mmCIF file of C-alpha atoms in Angstrom:
data_model
loop_
_atom_site.group_PDB
_atom_site.id
_atom_site.type_symbol
_atom_site.label_atom_id
_atom_site.label_comp_id
_atom_site.label_asym_id
_atom_site.label_seq_id
_atom_site.Cartn_x
_atom_site.Cartn_y
_atom_site.Cartn_z
ATOM 1 C CA MET A 1 -31.396 -47.985 -64.442
ATOM 2 C CA ASN A 2 -28.370 -45.267 -64.188
ATOM 3 C CA THR A 3 -28.860 -42.977 -61.651
ATOM 4 C CA ASP A 4 -25.519 -41.661 -61.891
ATOM 5 C CA SER A 5 -25.657 -38.517 -64.049
ATOM 6 C CA ASP A 6 -24.060 -35.874 -63.013
ATOM 7 C CA ASP A 7 -26.295 -33.547 -64.087
ATOM 8 C CA THR A 8 -29.505 -35.042 -62.554
ATOM 9 C CA SER A 9 -31.386 -32.339 -60.855
ATOM 10 C CA LEU A 10 -33.730 -32.650 -57.624
ATOM 11 C CA TYR A 11 -37.282 -31.584 -57.550
ATOM 12 C CA LEU A 12 -40.236 -32.032 -54.730
ATOM 13 C CA VAL A 13 -43.370 -32.164 -56.713
ATOM 14 C CA ARG A 14 -46.769 -32.788 -54.781
ATOM 15 C CA ALA A 15 -49.831 -34.582 -55.359
ATOM 16 C CA GLY A 16 -52.823 -32.259 -53.733
ATOM 17 C CA ARG A 17 -52.558 -30.826 -50.911
ATOM 18 C CA HIS A 18 -54.251 -34.043 -49.035
ATOM 19 C CA GLY A 19 -52.562 -36.051 -51.571
ATOM 20 C CA ALA A 20 -55.379 -35.924 -53.424
ATOM 21 C CA ASP A 21 -53.597 -37.083 -56.538
ATOM 22 C CA GLU A 22 -51.526 -39.392 -54.957
ATOM 23 C CA GLU A 23 -53.202 -42.654 -56.600
ATOM 24 C CA THR A 24 -53.396 -41.626 -59.288
ATOM 25 C CA CYS A 25 -49.804 -40.175 -59.804
ATOM 26 C CA LEU A 26 -48.710 -43.428 -59.088
ATOM 27 C CA ASP A 27 -50.951 -45.830 -61.322
ATOM 28 C CA ARG A 28 -50.594 -43.934 -64.531
ATOM 29 C CA GLY A 29 -46.909 -42.926 -64.218
ATOM 30 C CA LEU A 30 -47.654 -39.692 -63.812
ATOM 31 C CA SER A 31 -46.389 -36.425 -61.919
ATOM 32 C CA ILE A 32 -49.876 -34.032 -61.222
ATOM 33 C CA ILE A 33 -49.590 -30.968 -59.615
ATOM 34 C CA GLY A 34 -53.204 -28.531 -59.507
ATOM 35 C CA PHE A 35 -53.757 -25.016 -60.160
ATOM 36 C CA HIS A 36 -57.153 -26.018 -61.225
ATOM 37 C CA ALA A 37 -57.837 -23.318 -62.672
ATOM 38 C CA VAL A 38 -54.775 -22.252 -65.023
ATOM 39 C CA PRO A 39 -55.305 -22.737 -68.913
ATOM 40 C CA SER A 40 -52.922 -25.437 -71.032
ATOM 41 C CA LEU A 41 -49.648 -24.081 -70.525
ATOM 42 C CA GLU A 42 -48.592 -25.427 -73.750
ATOM 43 C CA GLY A 43 -46.771 -23.229 -75.782
ATOM 44 C CA VAL A 44 -46.328 -21.380 -72.864
ATOM 45 C CA ASP A 45 -42.427 -22.072 -72.728
ATOM 46 C CA ASP A 46 -41.172 -18.581 -71.547
ATOM 47 C CA TRP A 47 -41.784 -16.625 -67.289
ATOM 48 C CA ASP A 48 -43.459 -13.926 -68.694
ATOM 49 C CA GLY A 49 -45.136 -15.680 -70.833
ATOM 50 C CA ILE A 50 -46.659 -18.019 -67.897
ATOM 51 C CA SER A 51 -46.127 -15.133 -65.374
ATOM 52 C CA SER A 52 -49.151 -12.817 -68.008
ATOM 53 C CA LEU A 53 -51.556 -15.927 -68.170
ATOM 54 C CA LEU A 54 -51.214 -16.397 -64.404
ATOM 55 C CA ALA A 55 -52.345 -12.415 -63.766
ATOM 56 C CA GLU A 56 -55.300 -12.931 -66.034
ATOM 57 C CA THR A 57 -56.039 -16.060 -64.375
ATOM 58 C CA PHE A 58 -56.154 -14.507 -61.244
ATOM 59 C CA PRO A 59 -56.728 -10.786 -61.408
ATOM 60 C CA ASP A 60 -57.196 -10.395 -57.322
ATOM 61 C CA LYS A 61 -54.229 -12.472 -56.002
ATOM 62 C CA PRO A 62 -51.252 -9.706 -55.201
ATOM 63 C CA ALA A 63 -47.725 -9.748 -57.338
ATOM 64 C CA ARG A 64 -46.048 -11.170 -55.056
ATOM 65 C CA ALA A 65 -48.300 -14.624 -55.703
ATOM 66 C CA ILE A 66 -47.936 -14.606 -59.072
ATOM 67 C CA GLY A 67 -44.207 -14.466 -58.664
ATOM 68 C CA ASN A 68 -44.226 -17.445 -56.332
ATOM 69 C CA PHE A 69 -47.051 -19.393 -58.676
ATOM 70 C CA THR A 70 -45.057 -18.662 -62.025
ATOM 71 C CA GLY A 71 -41.768 -19.935 -61.065
ATOM 72 C CA GLN A 72 -43.966 -23.427 -59.393
ATOM 73 C CA LEU A 73 -45.827 -23.794 -63.143
ATOM 74 C CA TRP A 74 -41.686 -22.619 -64.751
ATOM 75 C CA THR A 75 -39.686 -24.959 -63.318
ATOM 76 C CA PHE A 76 -43.235 -27.840 -63.423
ATOM 77 C CA THR A 77 -43.290 -27.049 -66.924
ATOM 78 C CA GLN A 78 -39.679 -25.969 -67.981
ATOM 79 C CA GLY A 79 -36.965 -26.195 -65.472
ATOM 80 C CA ILE A 80 -37.780 -30.073 -64.931
ATOM 81 C CA LYS A 81 -35.846 -31.977 -67.666
ATOM 82 C CA THR A 82 -35.862 -35.925 -68.486
ATOM 83 C CA ASP A 83 -34.272 -37.879 -66.451
ATOM 84 C CA ASP A 84 -34.782 -35.659 -63.339
ATOM 85 C CA LEU A 85 -35.679 -37.474 -60.460
ATOM 86 C CA VAL A 86 -38.908 -36.546 -58.693
ATOM 87 C CA VAL A 87 -39.771 -36.807 -54.603
ATOM 88 C CA LEU A 88 -43.136 -37.325 -53.726
ATOM 89 C CA PRO A 89 -44.097 -36.961 -49.825
ATOM 90 C CA ARG A 90 -46.921 -39.325 -49.906
ATOM 91 C CA LYS A 91 -49.975 -37.758 -47.949
ATOM 92 C CA LEU A 92 -51.991 -41.705 -47.553
ATOM 93 C CA THR A 93 -49.074 -43.097 -46.126
ATOM 94 C CA SER A 94 -45.782 -42.223 -43.720
ATOM 95 C CA GLN A 95 -44.144 -42.686 -47.190
ATOM 96 C CA VAL A 96 -41.379 -41.595 -49.420
ATOM 97 C CA ALA A 97 -41.804 -42.056 -53.516
ATOM 98 C CA ILE A 98 -39.369 -40.912 -55.783
ATOM 99 C CA GLY A 99 -39.432 -40.897 -59.726
ATOM 100 C CA ARG A 100 -37.624 -39.853 -62.490
ATOM 101 C CA VAL A 101 -39.170 -37.569 -65.448
ATOM 102 C CA LYS A 102 -39.424 -39.067 -68.219
ATOM 103 C CA GLY A 103 -40.934 -36.108 -70.720
ATOM 104 C CA PRO A 104 -42.201 -33.341 -71.212
ATOM 105 C CA TYR A 105 -45.000 -31.140 -69.815
ATOM 106 C CA ALA A 106 -48.557 -32.582 -71.018
ATOM 107 C CA TYR A 107 -52.144 -30.417 -70.393
ATOM 108 C CA GLN A 108 -54.027 -34.143 -70.497
ATOM 109 C CA GLU A 109 -57.662 -35.281 -69.635
ATOM 110 C CA ILE A 110 -57.534 -37.264 -66.853
ATOM 111 C CA ASP A 111 -60.275 -38.646 -65.676
ATOM 112 C CA GLY A 112 -62.521 -37.152 -67.857
ATOM 113 C CA GLN A 113 -60.248 -33.295 -66.240
ATOM 114 C CA LYS A 114 -57.445 -31.412 -67.659
ATOM 115 C CA ARG A 115 -55.187 -31.609 -65.773
ATOM 116 C CA HIS A 116 -51.575 -30.343 -65.257
ATOM 117 C CA THR A 117 -48.708 -33.264 -65.575
ATOM 118 C CA ARG A 118 -45.368 -34.442 -66.323
ATOM 119 C CA PRO A 119 -44.572 -38.826 -67.438
ATOM 120 C CA VAL A 120 -42.843 -40.045 -64.495
ATOM 121 C CA GLU A 121 -41.266 -43.792 -63.844
ATOM 122 C CA TRP A 122 -41.795 -44.205 -59.943
ATOM 123 C CA ILE A 123 -38.363 -46.457 -58.909
ATOM 124 C CA GLU A 124 -39.468 -46.223 -55.445
ATOM 125 C CA THR A 125 -43.387 -45.720 -53.738
ATOM 126 C CA GLU A 126 -42.712 -47.034 -50.401
ATOM 127 C CA ILE A 127 -39.474 -45.511 -48.917
ATOM 128 C CA PRO A 128 -40.247 -45.086 -44.661
ATOM 129 C CA ARG A 129 -39.720 -40.705 -44.138
ATOM 130 C CA SER A 130 -37.271 -41.849 -41.668
ATOM 131 C CA ALA A 131 -34.819 -43.275 -44.671
ATOM 132 C CA PHE A 132 -33.626 -39.677 -44.827
ATOM 133 C CA GLY A 133 -31.658 -37.393 -42.773
ATOM 134 C CA GLN A 134 -33.569 -34.458 -41.057
ATOM 135 C CA ASP A 135 -32.229 -31.742 -43.484
ATOM 136 C CA LEU A 136 -33.663 -33.655 -46.480
ATOM 137 C CA LEU A 137 -37.195 -34.274 -44.450
ATOM 138 C CA TYR A 138 -37.129 -30.318 -43.671
ATOM 139 C CA SER A 139 -37.080 -29.525 -47.607
ATOM 140 C CA PHE A 140 -39.494 -31.744 -47.864
ATOM 141 C CA GLY A 141 -41.307 -30.371 -45.615
ATOM 142 C CA ALA A 142 -41.602 -26.784 -48.177
ATOM 143 C CA VAL A 143 -45.156 -25.815 -48.822
ATOM 144 C CA MET A 144 -45.339 -25.409 -52.314
ATOM 145 C CA THR A 145 -46.450 -27.733 -55.177
ATOM 146 C CA VAL A 146 -42.995 -27.512 -56.850
ATOM 147 C CA CYS A 147 -39.741 -25.944 -56.284
ATOM 148 C CA GLY A 148 -36.547 -27.487 -55.952
ATOM 149 C CA ILE A 149 -34.644 -29.370 -53.478
ATOM 150 C CA THR A 150 -30.835 -28.108 -53.909
ATOM 151 C CA ARG A 151 -29.236 -27.822 -50.366
ATOM 152 C CA ASN A 152 -26.975 -30.177 -48.561
ATOM 153 C CA ASP A 153 -26.179 -32.431 -52.248
ATOM 154 C CA ALA A 154 -30.081 -34.008 -51.754
ATOM 155 C CA VAL A 155 -29.333 -35.111 -55.391
ATOM 156 C CA THR A 156 -26.122 -37.261 -54.067
ATOM 157 C CA ARG A 157 -28.295 -38.738 -50.747
ATOM 158 C CA VAL A 158 -31.195 -39.539 -52.677
ATOM 159 C CA LYS A 159 -30.051 -41.160 -54.930
ATOM 160 C CA ALA A 160 -27.940 -43.234 -52.107
ATOM 161 C CA VAL A 161 -31.304 -43.936 -50.352
ATOM 162 C CA LEU A 162 -32.756 -45.394 -54.353
ATOM 163 C CA THR A 163 -29.185 -48.081 -53.906
ATOM 164 C CA THR A 164 -28.454 -48.535 -50.517
ATOM 165 C CA GLY A 165 -31.522 -47.834 -47.988
ATOM 166 C CA GLU A 166 -29.399 -45.346 -46.172
ATOM 167 C CA ASP A 167 -28.822 -41.725 -46.559
ATOM 168 C CA PRO A 168 -25.728 -40.785 -46.058
ATOM 169 C CA GLY A 169 -25.678 -37.452 -44.930
ATOM 170 C CA VAL A 170 -23.972 -34.393 -46.293
ATOM 171 C CA ALA A 171 -21.443 -34.224 -48.802
ATOM 172 C CA GLU A 172 -21.241 -31.080 -50.369
ATOM 173 C CA VAL A 173 -23.975 -28.551 -51.566
ATOM 174 C CA ALA A 174 -24.467 -28.423 -55.987
ATOM 175 C CA VAL A 175 -24.920 -24.751 -57.247
ATOM 176 C CA SER A 176 -26.531 -24.531 -60.350
ATOM 177 C CA ASP A 177 -25.749 -21.403 -62.923
ATOM 178 C CA ASP A 178 -28.364 -21.566 -64.725
ATOM 179 C CA THR A 179 -30.334 -17.967 -64.728
ATOM 180 C CA SER A 180 -33.766 -19.364 -65.544
ATOM 181 C CA ALA A 181 -33.507 -22.176 -62.262
ATOM 182 C CA VAL A 182 -31.652 -18.714 -60.117
ATOM 183 C CA ARG A 183 -34.695 -16.946 -60.955
ATOM 184 C CA ALA A 184 -37.134 -19.452 -59.835
ATOM 185 C CA THR A 185 -35.265 -19.692 -56.596
ATOM 186 C CA GLU A 186 -35.745 -16.381 -55.773
ATOM 187 C CA ALA A 187 -39.029 -16.460 -56.312
ATOM 188 C CA MET A 188 -40.218 -19.007 -54.440
ATOM 189 C CA MET A 189 -37.169 -18.575 -51.851
ATOM 190 C CA GLU A 190 -39.190 -19.111 -49.123
ATOM 191 C CA SER A 191 -40.249 -22.622 -50.123
ATOM 192 C CA GLU A 192 -36.393 -23.820 -49.557
ATOM 193 C CA SER A 193 -36.176 -21.136 -46.036
ATOM 194 C CA GLU A 194 -38.832 -18.964 -44.470
ATOM 195 C CA VAL A 195 -41.851 -20.848 -45.574
ATOM 196 C CA ARG A 196 -42.323 -24.951 -44.541
ATOM 197 C CA ASP A 197 -45.283 -26.778 -43.977
ATOM 198 C CA ILE A 198 -44.747 -26.118 -39.734
ATOM 199 C CA ALA A 199 -47.250 -28.852 -38.922
ATOM 200 C CA GLU A 200 -44.970 -31.423 -41.194
ATOM 201 C CA ILE A 201 -41.488 -30.023 -39.663
ATOM 202 C CA ALA A 202 -42.944 -31.349 -36.239
ATOM 203 C CA ARG A 203 -44.668 -34.452 -36.830
ATOM 204 C CA ASP A 204 -41.504 -35.622 -38.619
ATOM 205 C CA GLN A 205 -39.755 -34.409 -35.327
ATOM 206 C CA ILE A 206 -41.922 -36.261 -32.975
ATOM 207 C CA THR A 207 -41.928 -39.292 -35.443
ATOM 208 C CA ARG A 208 -38.161 -39.487 -35.000
ATOM 209 C CA HIS A 209 -38.422 -39.700 -31.441
ATOM 210 C CA ILE A 210 -40.895 -42.688 -31.006
ATOM 211 C CA GLU A 211 -38.792 -44.197 -34.300
ATOM 212 C CA GLN A 212 -35.306 -43.442 -31.383
ATOM 213 C CA ASN A 213 -37.576 -44.756 -27.524
ATOM 214 C CA PHE A 214 -39.962 -46.558 -28.348
ATOM 215 C CA HIS A 215 -38.705 -49.407 -31.029
ATOM 216 C CA GLY A 216 -39.546 -53.358 -30.415
ATOM 217 C CA HIS A 217 -41.360 -53.967 -26.903
ATOM 218 C CA ASP A 218 -40.956 -50.740 -26.276
ATOM 219 C CA LEU A 219 -43.113 -49.308 -29.020
ATOM 220 C CA ALA A 220 -46.380 -52.469 -27.967
ATOM 221 C CA ARG A 221 -46.709 -50.909 -25.033
ATOM 222 C CA LEU A 222 -46.826 -47.422 -26.619
ATOM 223 C CA ILE A 223 -49.752 -48.851 -28.438
ATOM 224 C CA GLU A 224 -51.287 -50.098 -25.352
ATOM 225 C CA GLY A 225 -51.067 -46.947 -23.538
ATOM 226 C CA ILE A 226 -52.793 -44.999 -26.625
ATOM 227 C CA LEU A 227 -55.596 -47.874 -26.486
ATOM 228 C CA VAL A 228 -56.138 -46.876 -22.081
ATOM 229 C CA ALA A 229 -56.303 -43.411 -23.001
ATOM 230 C CA GLU A 230 -58.906 -44.613 -25.434
ATOM 231 C CA GLY A 231 -61.210 -46.070 -22.784
ATOM 232 C CA TRP A 232 -60.027 -49.839 -23.593
ATOM 233 C CA VAL A 233 -59.189 -52.437 -21.498
ATOM 234 C CA THR A 234 -55.739 -53.653 -21.967
ATOM 235 C CA LYS A 235 -54.047 -57.130 -21.900
ATOM 236 C CA LEU A 236 -50.477 -55.934 -22.471
ATOM 237 C CA SER A 237 -47.785 -59.183 -23.876
ATOM 238 C CA PRO A 238 -44.761 -59.263 -22.910
ATOM 239 C CA PRO A 239 -41.458 -59.095 -23.972
ATOM 240 C CA GLY A 240 -40.940 -62.288 -26.936
ATOM 241 C CA PRO A 241 -42.248 -64.391 -28.749
ATOM 242 C CA ASP A 242 -45.901 -63.252 -29.254
ATOM 243 C CA GLY A 243 -47.619 -65.413 -30.990
ATOM 244 C CA GLY A 244 -48.845 -63.133 -33.488
ATOM 245 C CA VAL A 245 -50.668 -60.634 -31.264
ATOM 246 C CA ASP A 246 -49.139 -57.930 -28.491
ATOM 247 C CA VAL A 247 -51.913 -56.374 -27.137
ATOM 248 C CA LEU A 248 -55.504 -58.004 -26.242
ATOM 249 C CA ALA A 249 -58.191 -55.220 -25.877
ATOM 250 C CA GLY A 250 -62.407 -54.576 -24.899
ATOM 251 C CA LYS A 251 -65.135 -52.679 -23.730
ATOM 252 C CA GLY A 252 -66.220 -53.059 -20.401
ATOM 253 C CA THR A 253 -65.113 -53.223 -16.666
ATOM 254 C CA PHE A 254 -62.960 -56.656 -16.951
ATOM 255 C CA GLY A 255 -62.546 -55.712 -20.949
ATOM 256 C CA LEU A 256 -64.313 -58.566 -21.545
ATOM 257 C CA ASP A 257 -67.759 -56.969 -23.663
ATOM 258 C CA ALA A 258 -67.721 -56.801 -27.565
ATOM 259 C CA PRO A 259 -66.219 -55.154 -29.718
ATOM 260 C CA ARG A 260 -62.986 -56.738 -28.831
ATOM 261 C CA LEU A 261 -59.401 -56.222 -30.346
ATOM 262 C CA CYS A 262 -55.842 -57.965 -31.251
ATOM 263 C CA VAL A 263 -52.772 -55.680 -31.978
ATOM 264 C CA GLN A 264 -50.302 -56.803 -33.916
ATOM 265 C CA VAL A 265 -47.527 -54.377 -34.055
ATOM 266 C CA LYS A 266 -43.970 -54.428 -35.422
ATOM 267 C CA SER A 267 -42.013 -50.982 -35.737
ATOM 268 C CA GLN A 268 -39.665 -52.079 -38.279
ATOM 269 C CA SER A 269 -39.158 -49.416 -40.857
ATOM 270 C CA SER A 270 -39.869 -51.034 -44.417
ATOM 271 C CA PRO A 271 -43.257 -51.837 -45.092
ATOM 272 C CA CYS A 272 -44.766 -55.002 -43.777
ATOM 273 C CA ASP A 273 -46.116 -57.641 -46.407
ATOM 274 C CA VAL A 274 -49.188 -59.315 -47.209
ATOM 275 C CA THR A 275 -48.187 -62.689 -45.010
ATOM 276 C CA VAL A 276 -47.971 -60.123 -42.147
ATOM 277 C CA TYR A 277 -51.785 -58.883 -41.979
ATOM 278 C CA ARG A 278 -53.059 -62.956 -43.519
ATOM 279 C CA GLY A 279 -51.678 -64.292 -40.096
ATOM 280 C CA LEU A 280 -53.788 -61.289 -38.300
ATOM 281 C CA GLN A 281 -56.249 -62.623 -39.989
ATOM 282 C CA GLY A 282 -56.050 -65.971 -38.376
ATOM 283 C CA ALA A 283 -54.997 -64.951 -34.531
ATOM 284 C CA MET A 284 -58.526 -63.094 -34.667
ATOM 285 C CA GLN A 285 -60.392 -66.123 -35.527
ATOM 286 C CA SER A 286 -58.600 -68.559 -33.214
ATOM 287 C CA LEU A 287 -58.986 -65.757 -30.577
ATOM 288 C CA LYS A 288 -63.079 -64.614 -31.473
ATOM 289 C CA ALA A 289 -62.343 -61.375 -31.940
ATOM 290 C CA ASP A 290 -63.955 -58.781 -33.041
ATOM 291 C CA GLN A 291 -61.524 -56.865 -34.556
ATOM 292 C CA ALA A 292 -58.587 -55.935 -35.492
ATOM 293 C CA LEU A 293 -55.409 -53.538 -35.594
ATOM 294 C CA LEU A 294 -52.308 -54.080 -37.291
ATOM 295 C CA VAL A 295 -49.607 -51.673 -36.701
ATOM 296 C CA CYS A 296 -46.491 -51.139 -39.101
ATOM 297 C CA TRP A 297 -44.499 -48.282 -37.745
ATOM 298 C CA GLY A 298 -42.569 -48.480 -41.829
ATOM 299 C CA GLY A 299 -46.085 -48.729 -43.385
ATOM 300 C CA PHE A 300 -47.384 -51.110 -46.081
ATOM 301 C CA ASN A 301 -46.757 -52.427 -49.319
ATOM 302 C CA ARG A 302 -49.621 -52.414 -52.182
ATOM 303 C CA ALA A 303 -50.848 -55.991 -51.718
ATOM 304 C CA VAL A 304 -51.713 -55.438 -47.759
ATOM 305 C CA LEU A 305 -53.181 -51.523 -48.942
ATOM 306 C CA ALA A 306 -54.745 -53.960 -51.948
ATOM 307 C CA GLU A 307 -56.369 -56.518 -49.704
ATOM 308 C CA ALA A 308 -56.688 -54.275 -46.736
ATOM 309 C CA LYS A 309 -59.519 -52.217 -49.030
ATOM 310 C CA THR A 310 -62.439 -55.962 -48.469
ATOM 311 C CA ASN A 311 -61.036 -55.528 -44.482
ATOM 312 C CA TYR A 312 -62.331 -52.588 -43.998
ATOM 313 C CA PHE A 313 -64.361 -52.466 -40.982
ATOM 314 C CA GLY A 314 -62.217 -56.317 -39.595
ATOM 315 C CA ILE A 315 -58.944 -54.996 -39.461
ATOM 316 C CA ARG A 316 -57.485 -51.011 -39.355
ATOM 317 C CA LEU A 317 -53.861 -50.839 -40.362
ATOM 318 C CA TRP A 318 -51.461 -47.511 -38.500
ATOM 319 C CA ASP A 319 -48.150 -46.669 -39.482
ATOM 320 C CA SER A 320 -45.893 -43.942 -38.083
ATOM 321 C CA ARG A 321 -48.322 -41.040 -39.219
ATOM 322 C CA ASP A 322 -51.582 -42.586 -37.831
ATOM 323 C CA VAL A 323 -49.547 -43.784 -34.416
ATOM 324 C CA VAL A 324 -48.316 -39.635 -34.648
ATOM 325 C CA GLU A 325 -52.131 -38.729 -34.468
ATOM 326 C CA ALA A 326 -53.169 -40.956 -32.192
ATOM 327 C CA VAL A 327 -51.057 -39.440 -29.518
ATOM 328 C CA PHE A 328 -52.025 -35.865 -30.675
ATOM 329 C CA ARG A 329 -55.266 -37.058 -30.103
ATOM 330 C CA ASN A 330 -55.410 -38.580 -26.859
ATOM 331 C CA TYR A 331 -51.669 -37.367 -25.025
ATOM 332 C CA ARG A 332 -53.895 -35.007 -22.443
ATOM 333 C CA ASN A 333 -54.862 -39.171 -21.348
ATOM 334 C CA LEU A 334 -51.889 -40.387 -21.283
ATOM 335 C CA ALA A 335 -49.775 -42.520 -18.784
ATOM 336 C CA PRO A 336 -47.934 -40.094 -17.123
ATOM 337 C CA GLU A 337 -45.044 -42.518 -17.775
ATOM 338 C CA ILE A 338 -45.323 -41.487 -21.520
ATOM 339 C CA GLN A 339 -45.814 -37.987 -21.109
ATOM 340 C CA ALA A 340 -42.309 -38.023 -19.101
ATOM 341 C CA GLU A 341 -40.170 -39.939 -22.229
ATOM 342 C CA MET A 342 -42.231 -38.147 -25.018
ATOM 343 C CA PRO A 343 -42.563 -34.504 -23.732
ATOM 344 C CA LEU A 344 -44.881 -32.200 -25.780
ATOM 345 C CA LYS A 345 -46.777 -28.893 -26.066
ATOM 346 C CA GLN A 346 -48.940 -27.403 -27.967
ATOM 347 C CA VAL A 347 -48.943 -24.781 -30.376
ATOM 348 C CA TRP A 348 -50.513 -22.457 -32.705
ATOM 349 C CA VAL A 349 -48.861 -21.198 -36.538
ATOM 350 C CA LEU A 350 -50.322 -18.443 -39.110
ATOM 351 C CA VAL A 351 -50.677 -20.580 -41.967
ATOM 352 C CA PRO A 352 -48.717 -18.937 -45.066
ATOM 353 C CA GLU A 353 -51.111 -17.764 -48.261
ATOM 354 C CA GLY A 354 -49.979 -17.960 -51.546
ATOM 355 C CA THR A 355 -47.441 -20.631 -52.205
ATOM 356 C CA GLU A 356 -49.774 -23.681 -52.676
ATOM 357 C CA GLU A 357 -52.220 -24.073 -55.588
#
């Protein structure tokens, strides 16, 4: 597959605020955006036509919101060209999917409902967020449903991640001379400057801190600390071979009461495969554990996710996002030494309106 075209552009296209369309997109080879109230845009191929249609659809929206929505929908229907790249920061896992657009906009029926779509060939769907530099993750954190990503040589770096698995960093900044693309960027300028998903950005920073400071056995130590904060009595295996189990945990004064839990922790940045999952199943049976927790920092491939659905009440999966959420839930009760290694402070921010549909 050719990923070296000089005129390739890169776009952020989300799959629902909470990832509602994520699996459908990846399974069916599509990008699907929200804007459920907006009728078909087939045949509406100019900026003013989209703007007028949106003004009729959302009569109570302020002009700024209409301009913002127009920019997003123009970008999705007209700005994105065949063979451009799209990035989908996944909400259901801690991974990023990258795909190549394979055709024009279509308003088609998906599961009984008409949706705004583009056909996409998904090249990689399980890229760890840690493969990208913090500045690219910052761009991926735009709160928009759709926007162009142009800063810091983003296209070249994303192609490098697809080829080598590593982000080489900034080389040079590409600039577009396309007048309509510039107009879309101006209408949506918050998406690449002021307005970001602040929670996502903070989560990325904390994720990177944990990855750098709790690698290998230290990640197992952090997981044990979380379990202790949640009321488990634990036993942490020492560094070195662990027989497939890093932490044993139980309830009651001595940790002998049910449910009895065994935990396997993998700090690798790549997704775990199904052999690791099945190995934990075997360890769970050998130890007569009631439940198991498989922690893989880099997430899980689709085979693991599919198999895990059949044993939902037996084995739970945690990736880096789940670990960070567990830290948030339990931070005040974590051991002082862990808090010292990961100093956090909770803040409240106002969520901007009029950027995502």
